[in-house]
Short mmCIF file of C-alpha atoms and ligand atoms in Angstrom, two decimals:
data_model
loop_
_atom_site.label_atom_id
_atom_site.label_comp_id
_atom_site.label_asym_id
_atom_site.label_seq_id
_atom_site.Cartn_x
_atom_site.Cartn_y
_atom_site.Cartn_z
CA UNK A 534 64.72 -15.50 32.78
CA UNK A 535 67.58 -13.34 34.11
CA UNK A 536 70.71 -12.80 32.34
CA UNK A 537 74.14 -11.25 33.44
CA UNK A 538 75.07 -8.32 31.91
CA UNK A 539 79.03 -8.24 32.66
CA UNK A 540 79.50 -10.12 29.31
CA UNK A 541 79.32 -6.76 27.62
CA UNK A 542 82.20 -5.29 29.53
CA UNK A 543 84.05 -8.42 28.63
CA UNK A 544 84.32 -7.02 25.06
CA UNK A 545 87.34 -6.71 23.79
CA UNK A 546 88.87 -5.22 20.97
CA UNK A 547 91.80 -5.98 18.86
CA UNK A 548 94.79 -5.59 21.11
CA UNK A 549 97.53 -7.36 18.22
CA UNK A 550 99.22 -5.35 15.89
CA UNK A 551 97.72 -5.17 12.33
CA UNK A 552 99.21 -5.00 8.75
CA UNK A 553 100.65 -2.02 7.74
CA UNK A 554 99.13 -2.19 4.27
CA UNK A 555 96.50 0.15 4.72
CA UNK A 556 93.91 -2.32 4.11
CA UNK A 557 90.70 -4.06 5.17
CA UNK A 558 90.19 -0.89 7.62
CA UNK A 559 86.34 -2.65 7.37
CA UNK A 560 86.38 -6.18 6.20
CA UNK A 561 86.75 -6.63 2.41
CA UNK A 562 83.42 -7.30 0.77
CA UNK A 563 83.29 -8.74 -3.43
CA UNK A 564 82.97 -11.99 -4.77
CA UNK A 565 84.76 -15.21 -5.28
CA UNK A 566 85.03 -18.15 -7.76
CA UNK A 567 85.48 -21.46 -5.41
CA UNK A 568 82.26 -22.42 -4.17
CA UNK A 569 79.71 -21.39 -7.10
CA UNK A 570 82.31 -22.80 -9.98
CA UNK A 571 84.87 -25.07 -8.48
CA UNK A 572 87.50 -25.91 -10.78
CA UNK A 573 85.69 -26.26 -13.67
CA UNK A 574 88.49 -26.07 -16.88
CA UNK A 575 86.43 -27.49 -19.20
CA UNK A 576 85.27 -24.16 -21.70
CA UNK A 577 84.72 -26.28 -24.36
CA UNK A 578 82.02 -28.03 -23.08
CA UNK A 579 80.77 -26.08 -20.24
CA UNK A 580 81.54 -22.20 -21.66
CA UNK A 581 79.46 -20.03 -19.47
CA UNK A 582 80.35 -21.83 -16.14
CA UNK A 583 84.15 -22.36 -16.52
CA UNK A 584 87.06 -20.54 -14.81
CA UNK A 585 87.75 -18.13 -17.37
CA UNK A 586 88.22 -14.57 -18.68
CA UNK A 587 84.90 -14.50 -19.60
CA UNK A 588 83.67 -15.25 -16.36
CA UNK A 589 85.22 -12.87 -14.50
CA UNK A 590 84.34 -10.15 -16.57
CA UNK A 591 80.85 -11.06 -16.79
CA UNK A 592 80.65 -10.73 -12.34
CA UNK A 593 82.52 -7.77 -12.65
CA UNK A 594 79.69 -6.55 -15.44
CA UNK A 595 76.66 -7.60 -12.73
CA UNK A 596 78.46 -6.30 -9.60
CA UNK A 597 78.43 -2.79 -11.18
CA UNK A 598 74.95 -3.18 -13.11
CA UNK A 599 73.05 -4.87 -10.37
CA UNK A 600 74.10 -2.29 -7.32
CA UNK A 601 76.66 -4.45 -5.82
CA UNK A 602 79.30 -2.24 -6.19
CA UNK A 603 77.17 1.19 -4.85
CA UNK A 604 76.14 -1.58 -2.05
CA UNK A 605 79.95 -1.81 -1.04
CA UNK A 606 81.10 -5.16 -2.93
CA UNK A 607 84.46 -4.53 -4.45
CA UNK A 608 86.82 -7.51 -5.00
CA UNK A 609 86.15 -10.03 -7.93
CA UNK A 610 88.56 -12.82 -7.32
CA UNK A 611 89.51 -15.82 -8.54
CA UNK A 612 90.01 -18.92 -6.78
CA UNK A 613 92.16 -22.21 -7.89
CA UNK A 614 92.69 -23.28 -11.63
CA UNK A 615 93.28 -20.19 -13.06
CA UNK A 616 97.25 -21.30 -13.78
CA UNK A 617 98.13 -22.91 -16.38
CA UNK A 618 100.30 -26.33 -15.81
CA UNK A 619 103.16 -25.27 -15.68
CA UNK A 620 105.44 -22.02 -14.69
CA UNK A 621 107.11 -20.27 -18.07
CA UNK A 622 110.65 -20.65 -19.39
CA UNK A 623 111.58 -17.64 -16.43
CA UNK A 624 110.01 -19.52 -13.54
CA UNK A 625 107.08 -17.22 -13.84
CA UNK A 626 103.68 -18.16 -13.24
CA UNK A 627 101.10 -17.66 -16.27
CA UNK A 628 97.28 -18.07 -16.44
CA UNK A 629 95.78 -21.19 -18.94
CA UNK A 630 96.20 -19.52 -21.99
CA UNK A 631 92.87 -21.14 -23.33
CA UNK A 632 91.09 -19.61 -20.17
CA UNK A 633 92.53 -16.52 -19.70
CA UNK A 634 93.58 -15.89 -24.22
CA UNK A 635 94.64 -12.14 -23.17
CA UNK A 636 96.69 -12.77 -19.56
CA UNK A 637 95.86 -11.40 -16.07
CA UNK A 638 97.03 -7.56 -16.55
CA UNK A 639 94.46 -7.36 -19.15
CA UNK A 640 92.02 -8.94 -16.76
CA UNK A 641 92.88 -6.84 -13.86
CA UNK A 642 92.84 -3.40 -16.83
CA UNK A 643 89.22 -4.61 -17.29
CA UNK A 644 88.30 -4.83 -13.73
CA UNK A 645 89.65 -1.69 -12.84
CA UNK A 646 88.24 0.04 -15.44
CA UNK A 647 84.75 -0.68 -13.57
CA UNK A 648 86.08 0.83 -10.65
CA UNK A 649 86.18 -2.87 -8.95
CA UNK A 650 89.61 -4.66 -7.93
CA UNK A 651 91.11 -7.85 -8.93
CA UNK A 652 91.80 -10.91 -6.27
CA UNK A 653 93.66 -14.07 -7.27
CA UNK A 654 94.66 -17.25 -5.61
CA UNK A 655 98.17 -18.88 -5.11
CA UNK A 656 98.98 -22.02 -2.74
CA UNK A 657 101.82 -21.46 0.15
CA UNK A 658 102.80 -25.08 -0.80
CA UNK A 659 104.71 -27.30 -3.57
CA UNK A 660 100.88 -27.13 -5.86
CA UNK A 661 97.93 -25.65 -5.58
CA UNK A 662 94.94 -27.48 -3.93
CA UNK A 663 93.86 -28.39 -7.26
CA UNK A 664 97.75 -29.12 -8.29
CA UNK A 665 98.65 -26.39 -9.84
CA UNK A 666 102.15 -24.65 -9.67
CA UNK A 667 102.45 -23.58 -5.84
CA UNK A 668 104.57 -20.88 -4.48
CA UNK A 669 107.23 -22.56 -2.36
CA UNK A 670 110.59 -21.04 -3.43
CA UNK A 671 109.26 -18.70 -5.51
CA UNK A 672 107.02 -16.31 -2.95
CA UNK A 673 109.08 -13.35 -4.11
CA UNK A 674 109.08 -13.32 -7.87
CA UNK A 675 105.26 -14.40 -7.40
CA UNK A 676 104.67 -11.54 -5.01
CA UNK A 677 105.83 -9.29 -8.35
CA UNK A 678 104.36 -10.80 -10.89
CA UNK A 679 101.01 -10.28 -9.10
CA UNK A 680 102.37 -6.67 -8.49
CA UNK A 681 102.69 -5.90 -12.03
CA UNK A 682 99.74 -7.45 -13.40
CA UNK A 683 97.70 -5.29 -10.70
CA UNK A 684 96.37 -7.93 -8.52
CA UNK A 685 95.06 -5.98 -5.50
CA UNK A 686 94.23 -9.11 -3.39
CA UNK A 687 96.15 -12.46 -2.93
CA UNK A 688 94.22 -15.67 -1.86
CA UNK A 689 97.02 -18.00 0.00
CA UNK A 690 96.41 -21.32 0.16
CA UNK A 691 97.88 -23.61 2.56
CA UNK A 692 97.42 -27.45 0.60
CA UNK A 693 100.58 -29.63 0.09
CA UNK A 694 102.73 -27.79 2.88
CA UNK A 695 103.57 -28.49 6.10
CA UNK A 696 101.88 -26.91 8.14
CA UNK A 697 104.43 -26.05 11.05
CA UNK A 698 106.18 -24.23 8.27
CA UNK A 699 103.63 -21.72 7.86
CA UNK A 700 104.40 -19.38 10.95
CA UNK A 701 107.84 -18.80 8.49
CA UNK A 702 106.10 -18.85 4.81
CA UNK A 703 103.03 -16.57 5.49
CA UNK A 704 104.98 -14.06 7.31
CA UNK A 705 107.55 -14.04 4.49
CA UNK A 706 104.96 -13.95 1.46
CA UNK A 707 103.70 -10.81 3.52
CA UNK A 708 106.73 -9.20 3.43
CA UNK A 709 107.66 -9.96 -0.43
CA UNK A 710 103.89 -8.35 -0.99
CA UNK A 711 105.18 -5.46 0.97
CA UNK A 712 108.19 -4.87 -1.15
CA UNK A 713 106.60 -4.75 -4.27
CA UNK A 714 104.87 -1.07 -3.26
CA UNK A 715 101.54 -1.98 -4.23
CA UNK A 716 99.41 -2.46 -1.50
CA UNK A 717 97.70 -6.47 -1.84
CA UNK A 718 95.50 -7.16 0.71
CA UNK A 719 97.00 -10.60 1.48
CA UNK A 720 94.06 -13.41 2.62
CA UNK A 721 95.56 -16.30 4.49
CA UNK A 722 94.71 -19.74 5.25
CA UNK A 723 97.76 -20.08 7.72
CA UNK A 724 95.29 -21.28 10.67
CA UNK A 725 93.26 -22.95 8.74
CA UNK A 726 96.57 -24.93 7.57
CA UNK A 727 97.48 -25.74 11.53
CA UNK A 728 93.84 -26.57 11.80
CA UNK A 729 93.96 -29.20 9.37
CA UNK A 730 97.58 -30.52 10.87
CA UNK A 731 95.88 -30.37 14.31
CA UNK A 732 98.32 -27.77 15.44
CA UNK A 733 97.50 -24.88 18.17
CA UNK A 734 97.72 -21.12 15.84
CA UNK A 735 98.96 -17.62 17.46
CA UNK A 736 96.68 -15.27 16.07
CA UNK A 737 98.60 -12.29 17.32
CA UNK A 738 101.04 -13.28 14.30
CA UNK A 739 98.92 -14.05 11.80
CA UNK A 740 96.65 -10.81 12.77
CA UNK A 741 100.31 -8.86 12.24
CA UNK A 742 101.11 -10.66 8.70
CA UNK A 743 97.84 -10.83 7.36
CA UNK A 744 94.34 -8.90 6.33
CA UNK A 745 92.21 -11.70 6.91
CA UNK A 746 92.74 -15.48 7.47
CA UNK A 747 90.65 -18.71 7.18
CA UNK A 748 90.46 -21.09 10.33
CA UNK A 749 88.07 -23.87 9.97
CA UNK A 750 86.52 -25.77 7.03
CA UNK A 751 85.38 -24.96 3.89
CA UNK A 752 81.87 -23.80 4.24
CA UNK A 753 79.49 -25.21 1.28
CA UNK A 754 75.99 -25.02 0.11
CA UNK A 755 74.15 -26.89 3.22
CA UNK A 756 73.04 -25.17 6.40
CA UNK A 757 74.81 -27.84 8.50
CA UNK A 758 78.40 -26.11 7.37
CA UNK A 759 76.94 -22.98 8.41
CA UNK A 760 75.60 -24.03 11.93
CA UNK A 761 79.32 -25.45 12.37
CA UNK A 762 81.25 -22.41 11.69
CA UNK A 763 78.93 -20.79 14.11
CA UNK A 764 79.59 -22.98 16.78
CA UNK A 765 83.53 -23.11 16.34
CA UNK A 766 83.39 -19.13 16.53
CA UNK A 767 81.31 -18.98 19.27
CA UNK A 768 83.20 -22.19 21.20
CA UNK A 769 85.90 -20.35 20.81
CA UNK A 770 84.52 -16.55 21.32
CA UNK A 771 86.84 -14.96 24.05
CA UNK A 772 90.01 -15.68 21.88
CA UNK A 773 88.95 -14.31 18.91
CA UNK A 774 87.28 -11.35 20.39
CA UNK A 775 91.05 -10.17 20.59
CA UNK A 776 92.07 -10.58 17.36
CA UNK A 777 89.29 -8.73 15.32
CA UNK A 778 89.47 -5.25 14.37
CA UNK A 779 90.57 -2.68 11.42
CA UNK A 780 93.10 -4.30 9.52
CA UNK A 781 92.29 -7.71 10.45
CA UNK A 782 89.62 -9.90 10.34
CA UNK A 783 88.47 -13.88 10.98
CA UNK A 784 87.33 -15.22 7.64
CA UNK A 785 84.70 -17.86 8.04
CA UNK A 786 84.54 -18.13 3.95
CA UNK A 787 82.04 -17.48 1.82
CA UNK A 788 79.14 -16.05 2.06
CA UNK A 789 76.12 -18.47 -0.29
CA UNK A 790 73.20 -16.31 -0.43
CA UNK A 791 72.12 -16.67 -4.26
CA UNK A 792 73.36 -20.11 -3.98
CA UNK A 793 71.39 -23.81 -4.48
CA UNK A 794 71.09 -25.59 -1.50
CA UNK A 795 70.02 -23.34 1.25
CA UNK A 796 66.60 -21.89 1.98
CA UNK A 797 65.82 -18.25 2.21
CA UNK A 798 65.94 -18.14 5.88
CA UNK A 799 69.33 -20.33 6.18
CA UNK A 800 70.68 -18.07 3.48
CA UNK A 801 69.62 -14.84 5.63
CA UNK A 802 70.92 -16.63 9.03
CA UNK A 803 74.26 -17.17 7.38
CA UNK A 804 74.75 -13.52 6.13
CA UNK A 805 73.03 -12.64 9.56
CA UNK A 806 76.03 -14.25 11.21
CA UNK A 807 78.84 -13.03 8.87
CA UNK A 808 77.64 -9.71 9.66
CA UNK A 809 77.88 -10.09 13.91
CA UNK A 810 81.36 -11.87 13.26
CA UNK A 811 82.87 -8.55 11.41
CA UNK A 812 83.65 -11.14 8.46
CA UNK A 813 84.75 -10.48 4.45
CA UNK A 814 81.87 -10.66 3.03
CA UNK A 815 82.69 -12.74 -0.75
CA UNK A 816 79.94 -13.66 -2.49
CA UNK A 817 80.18 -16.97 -4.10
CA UNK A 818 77.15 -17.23 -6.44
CA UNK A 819 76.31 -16.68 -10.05
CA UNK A 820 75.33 -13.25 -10.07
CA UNK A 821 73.59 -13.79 -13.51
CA UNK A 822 71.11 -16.04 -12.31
CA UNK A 823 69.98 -14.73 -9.03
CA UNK A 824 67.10 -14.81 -7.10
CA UNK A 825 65.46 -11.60 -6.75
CA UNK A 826 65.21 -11.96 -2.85
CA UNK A 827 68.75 -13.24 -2.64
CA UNK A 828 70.10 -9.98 -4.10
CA UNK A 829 67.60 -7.69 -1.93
CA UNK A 830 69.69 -9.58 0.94
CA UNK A 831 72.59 -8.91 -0.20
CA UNK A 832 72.33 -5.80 -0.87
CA UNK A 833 70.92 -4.81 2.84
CA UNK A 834 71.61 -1.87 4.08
CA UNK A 835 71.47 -2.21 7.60
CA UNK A 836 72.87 -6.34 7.50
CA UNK A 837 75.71 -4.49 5.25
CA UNK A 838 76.36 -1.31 7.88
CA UNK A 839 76.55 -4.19 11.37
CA UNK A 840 79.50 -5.70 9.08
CA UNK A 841 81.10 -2.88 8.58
CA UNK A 842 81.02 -1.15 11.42
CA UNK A 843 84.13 0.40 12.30
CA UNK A 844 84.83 -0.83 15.53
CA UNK A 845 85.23 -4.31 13.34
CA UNK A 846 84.35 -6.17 16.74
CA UNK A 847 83.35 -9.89 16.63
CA UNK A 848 79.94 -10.54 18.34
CA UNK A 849 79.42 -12.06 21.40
CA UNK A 850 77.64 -15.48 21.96
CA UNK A 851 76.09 -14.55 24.74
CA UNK A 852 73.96 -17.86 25.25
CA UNK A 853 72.75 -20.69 24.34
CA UNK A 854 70.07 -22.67 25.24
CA UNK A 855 68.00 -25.02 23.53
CA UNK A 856 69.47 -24.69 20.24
CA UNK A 857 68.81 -20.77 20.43
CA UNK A 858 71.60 -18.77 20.46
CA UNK A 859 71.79 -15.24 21.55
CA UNK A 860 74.91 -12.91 19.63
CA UNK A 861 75.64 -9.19 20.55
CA UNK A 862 78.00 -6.93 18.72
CA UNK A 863 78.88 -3.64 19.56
CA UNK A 864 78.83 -0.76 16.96
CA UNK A 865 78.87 3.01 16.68
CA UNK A 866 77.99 5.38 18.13
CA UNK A 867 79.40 4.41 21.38
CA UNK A 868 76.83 1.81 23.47
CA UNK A 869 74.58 0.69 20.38
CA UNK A 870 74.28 -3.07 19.44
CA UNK A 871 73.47 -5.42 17.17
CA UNK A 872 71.66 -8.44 18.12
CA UNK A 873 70.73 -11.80 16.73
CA UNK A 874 68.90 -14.85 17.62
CA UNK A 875 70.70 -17.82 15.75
CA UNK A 876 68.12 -21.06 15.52
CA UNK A 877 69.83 -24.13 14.87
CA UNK A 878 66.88 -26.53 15.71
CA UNK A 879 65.51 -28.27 12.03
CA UNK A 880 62.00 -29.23 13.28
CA UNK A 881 59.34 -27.44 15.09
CA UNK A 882 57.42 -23.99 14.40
CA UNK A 883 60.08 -21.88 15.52
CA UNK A 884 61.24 -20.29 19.06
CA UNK A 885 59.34 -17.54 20.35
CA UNK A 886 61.02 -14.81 22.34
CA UNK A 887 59.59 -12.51 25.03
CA UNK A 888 62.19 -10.90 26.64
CA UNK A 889 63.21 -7.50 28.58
CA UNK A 890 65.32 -5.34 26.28
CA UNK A 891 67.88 -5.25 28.96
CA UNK A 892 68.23 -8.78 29.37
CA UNK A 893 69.91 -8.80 26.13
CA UNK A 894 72.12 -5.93 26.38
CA UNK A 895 69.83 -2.82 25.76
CA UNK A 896 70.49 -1.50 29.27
CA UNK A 897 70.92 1.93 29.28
CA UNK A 898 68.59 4.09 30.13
CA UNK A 899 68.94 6.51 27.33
CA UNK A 900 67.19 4.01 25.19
CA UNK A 901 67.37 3.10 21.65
CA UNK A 902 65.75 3.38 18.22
CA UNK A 903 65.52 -0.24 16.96
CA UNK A 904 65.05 -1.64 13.89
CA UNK A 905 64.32 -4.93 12.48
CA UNK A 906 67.15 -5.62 10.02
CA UNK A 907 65.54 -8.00 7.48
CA UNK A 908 62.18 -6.25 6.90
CA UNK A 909 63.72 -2.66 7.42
CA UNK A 910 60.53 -2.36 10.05
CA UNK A 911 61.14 0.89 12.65
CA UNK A 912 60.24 -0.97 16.17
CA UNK A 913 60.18 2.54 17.86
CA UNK A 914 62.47 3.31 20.73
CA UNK A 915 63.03 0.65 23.32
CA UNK A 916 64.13 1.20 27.22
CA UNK A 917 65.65 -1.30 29.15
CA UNK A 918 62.13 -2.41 30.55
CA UNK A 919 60.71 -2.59 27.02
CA UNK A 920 59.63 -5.91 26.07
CA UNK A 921 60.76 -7.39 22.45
CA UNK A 922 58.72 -10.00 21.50
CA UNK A 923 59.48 -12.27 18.03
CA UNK A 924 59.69 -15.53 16.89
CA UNK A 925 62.65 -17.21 15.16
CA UNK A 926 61.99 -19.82 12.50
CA UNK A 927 64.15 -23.31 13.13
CA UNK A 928 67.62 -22.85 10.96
CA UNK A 929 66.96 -18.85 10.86
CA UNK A 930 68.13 -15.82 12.30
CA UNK A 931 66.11 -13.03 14.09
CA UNK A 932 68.27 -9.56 14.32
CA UNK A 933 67.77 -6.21 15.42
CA UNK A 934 70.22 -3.03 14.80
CA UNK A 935 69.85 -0.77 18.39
CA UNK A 936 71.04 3.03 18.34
CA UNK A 937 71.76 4.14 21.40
CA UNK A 938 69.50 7.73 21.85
CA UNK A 939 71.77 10.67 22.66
C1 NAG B 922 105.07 -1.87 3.82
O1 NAG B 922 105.28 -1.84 5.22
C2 NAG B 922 105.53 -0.52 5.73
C3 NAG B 922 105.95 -0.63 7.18
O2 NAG B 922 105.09 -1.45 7.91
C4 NAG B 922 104.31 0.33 5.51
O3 NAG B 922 104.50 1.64 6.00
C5 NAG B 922 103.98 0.37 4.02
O4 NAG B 922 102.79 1.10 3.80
C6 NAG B 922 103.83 -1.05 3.48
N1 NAG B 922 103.67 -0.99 2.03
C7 NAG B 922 102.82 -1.76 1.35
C8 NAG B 922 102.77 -1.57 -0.11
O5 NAG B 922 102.12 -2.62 1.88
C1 NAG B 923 94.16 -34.80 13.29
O1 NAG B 923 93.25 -35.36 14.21
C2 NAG B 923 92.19 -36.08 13.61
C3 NAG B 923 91.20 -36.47 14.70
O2 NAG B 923 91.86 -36.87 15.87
C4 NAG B 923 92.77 -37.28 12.86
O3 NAG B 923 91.73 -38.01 12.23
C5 NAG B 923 93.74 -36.78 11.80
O4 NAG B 923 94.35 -37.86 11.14
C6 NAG B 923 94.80 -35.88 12.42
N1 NAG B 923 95.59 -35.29 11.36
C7 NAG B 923 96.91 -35.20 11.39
C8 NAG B 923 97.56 -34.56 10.22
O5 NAG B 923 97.57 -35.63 12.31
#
């Protein structure tokens, strides 16, 4: 088979301005409540798993014990049902006092002190997802409450709002973040919001108010959530090839290696993935209870070095036939790639490939050194006649990082 090559001078890279915050120069990497615990309140019955002090502290403990932390992870955050029920007698918002016995500050002193930094969640709208207090009309005395507790990321929800409103409310919570002085990398589901209210979004805004900003559906434990993320990025790969870059990032959620319900291989094809797309990378697992070849993943050095790349480009789907799916990215130095073979078939043995190096995007005649990302294996140094050959297990990933030779 022949391909056409132009696809790689079709590249693009983040033309919008960014926010001024002096964040998510690479795309934030740490670990999140939502998907792993929920909104589990119930401590009394269910101590070790519920939203809590304790709970936090505990991730923070592992993410510094277990080489997370040395591996690049570095926001713990909290999702929904931290608040308690009600704002106090100032209109201010305060944690469950059962939860969280010693308040947020003291969480965020804690987290600090392990040289991690604190995320928390808040809702754009009247309540929370969950129906907690939300922010609307009172963004700015949220904004500095979170400022003086020393919350360095902010979670914005977009549940009970209107959704047309949100080109107005995002871009105004960004700017009360702003004024507090401390720099909160602000996570936004204002897409995500339109998304769900079957409006149209302008990225170049949201790219200019925002780090990083959710635009589809939740993902959760099951491949199949996975597989459809993939296809609404790549369906949609031209636009947001334009909107990715340092300082502002697509967020296609969490990331659920370590979790339940996905295999090995669909747990390596997702991080795969994440990696090509320039995505956060936040964890949502139990990072006390993990498998040892979970955490190996995790913790991989090259899958970990494609995501942060600082070019921050998205990947491009280059094709896709037969439920194979070939994804470049480009990342330093100039002219190297990364490339992966996404498998969304669920039956069969597995696709195998034979193919030219240059026929998918290894064209130069310098060559490259190329290695296979999940096994860490050397491949040797590849010219553009060289042939790859490989197979690629039905819902798994196949990907190679390729350093251009100087
Ligand atoms: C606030 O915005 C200004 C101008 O864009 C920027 O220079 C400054 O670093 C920002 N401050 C914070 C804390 O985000
Ligand atoms: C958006 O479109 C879907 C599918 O057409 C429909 O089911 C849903 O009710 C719509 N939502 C809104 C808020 O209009």
């Amino acid at each position: 088979m022949v391909f056409i090559c132009i696809w790689l001078f079709a590249t693009f890279f983040a033309t919008g301005m960014s926010l001024d915050n002096g964040l998510a120069r690479t795309p934030p990497m740490g670990w999140l409540t939502w998907i792993r615990f929920a909104c589990n309140t119930d401590c009394d019955y269910d101590p070790n798993f519920c939203i809590s002090e304790k709970l936090i502290k505990e991730m923070a403990d592992h993410m510094v014990q277990d080489g997370y932390k040395d591996a690049g992870y570095e926001y713990v955050c909290i999702d929904d049902c931290w608040l308690a029920k009600e704002r106090d007698e100032n209109h201010r918002l305060q944690p469950d006092p059962k939860r969280f016995p010693n308040g947020i500050k003291h969480l965020a002193d804690y987290v600090h002190s392990k040289g991690l930094k604190l995320g928390i969640y808040e809702d754009f709208g009247t309540k929370t997802c969950a129906g907690y207090p939300g922010s609307e009309f009172y963004m700015q005395l949220d904004a500095q409450t979170f400022a003086e507790w020393g919350v360095d990321l902010l979670k914005f929800d977009t549940c009970h709002s209107d959704a047309h409103d949100n080109k107005e409310g995002y871009p105004a919570m960004s700017m009360y973040l702003n004024q507090t002085g401390r720099p909160i990398l602000f996570s936004c589901e204002w897409p995500y919001g339109e998304l769900q209210q079957n409006l149209s979004s302008d990225y170049g805004p949201v790219r200019k108010y925002c780090n990083v900003w959710r635009n589809y559906w939740d993902v959760l434990d099951d491949f199949q959530y996975v597989k459809n993320i993939v296809k609404f990025y790549g369906d949609n790969n031209a636009l947001f090839q334009k909107y990715s870059g340092p300082g502002g990032f697509f967020d296609p959620d969490q990331v659920i290696v370590g979790g339940i319900g996905m295999s090995h291989y669909q747990q390596r094809a997702q991080l795969a993935m994440w990696a090509m797309f320039s995505a956060p990378l936040m964890m949502s697992n139990d990072l006390r209870d993990i498998q040892n070849e979970a955490r190996e993943l995790l913790l991989n050095k090259y899958i970990i070095s494609v995501d942060q790349d600082p070019l921050g480009a998205m990947a491009t789907r280059v094709w896709v036939i037969n439920g194979l799916e070939l994804w470049v990215k480009p990342i330093v130095p100039k002219g190297s790639l990364a490339i992966v073979f996404f498998n969304t078939k669920i039956f069969g043995s597995g696709t195998p490939i034979s193919t030219a190096a240059s026929d998918i995007g290894m064209s130069n005649p310098k060559g490259y050194r190329v290695t296979e990302v999940f096994t860490g294996k050397d491949l040797g140094i590849f010219k553009p006649e060289t042939n790859l050959t490989a197979r690629v297990f039905t819902t798994d990933a196949y990907m190679i990082v390729c350093h251009i030779l100087s």
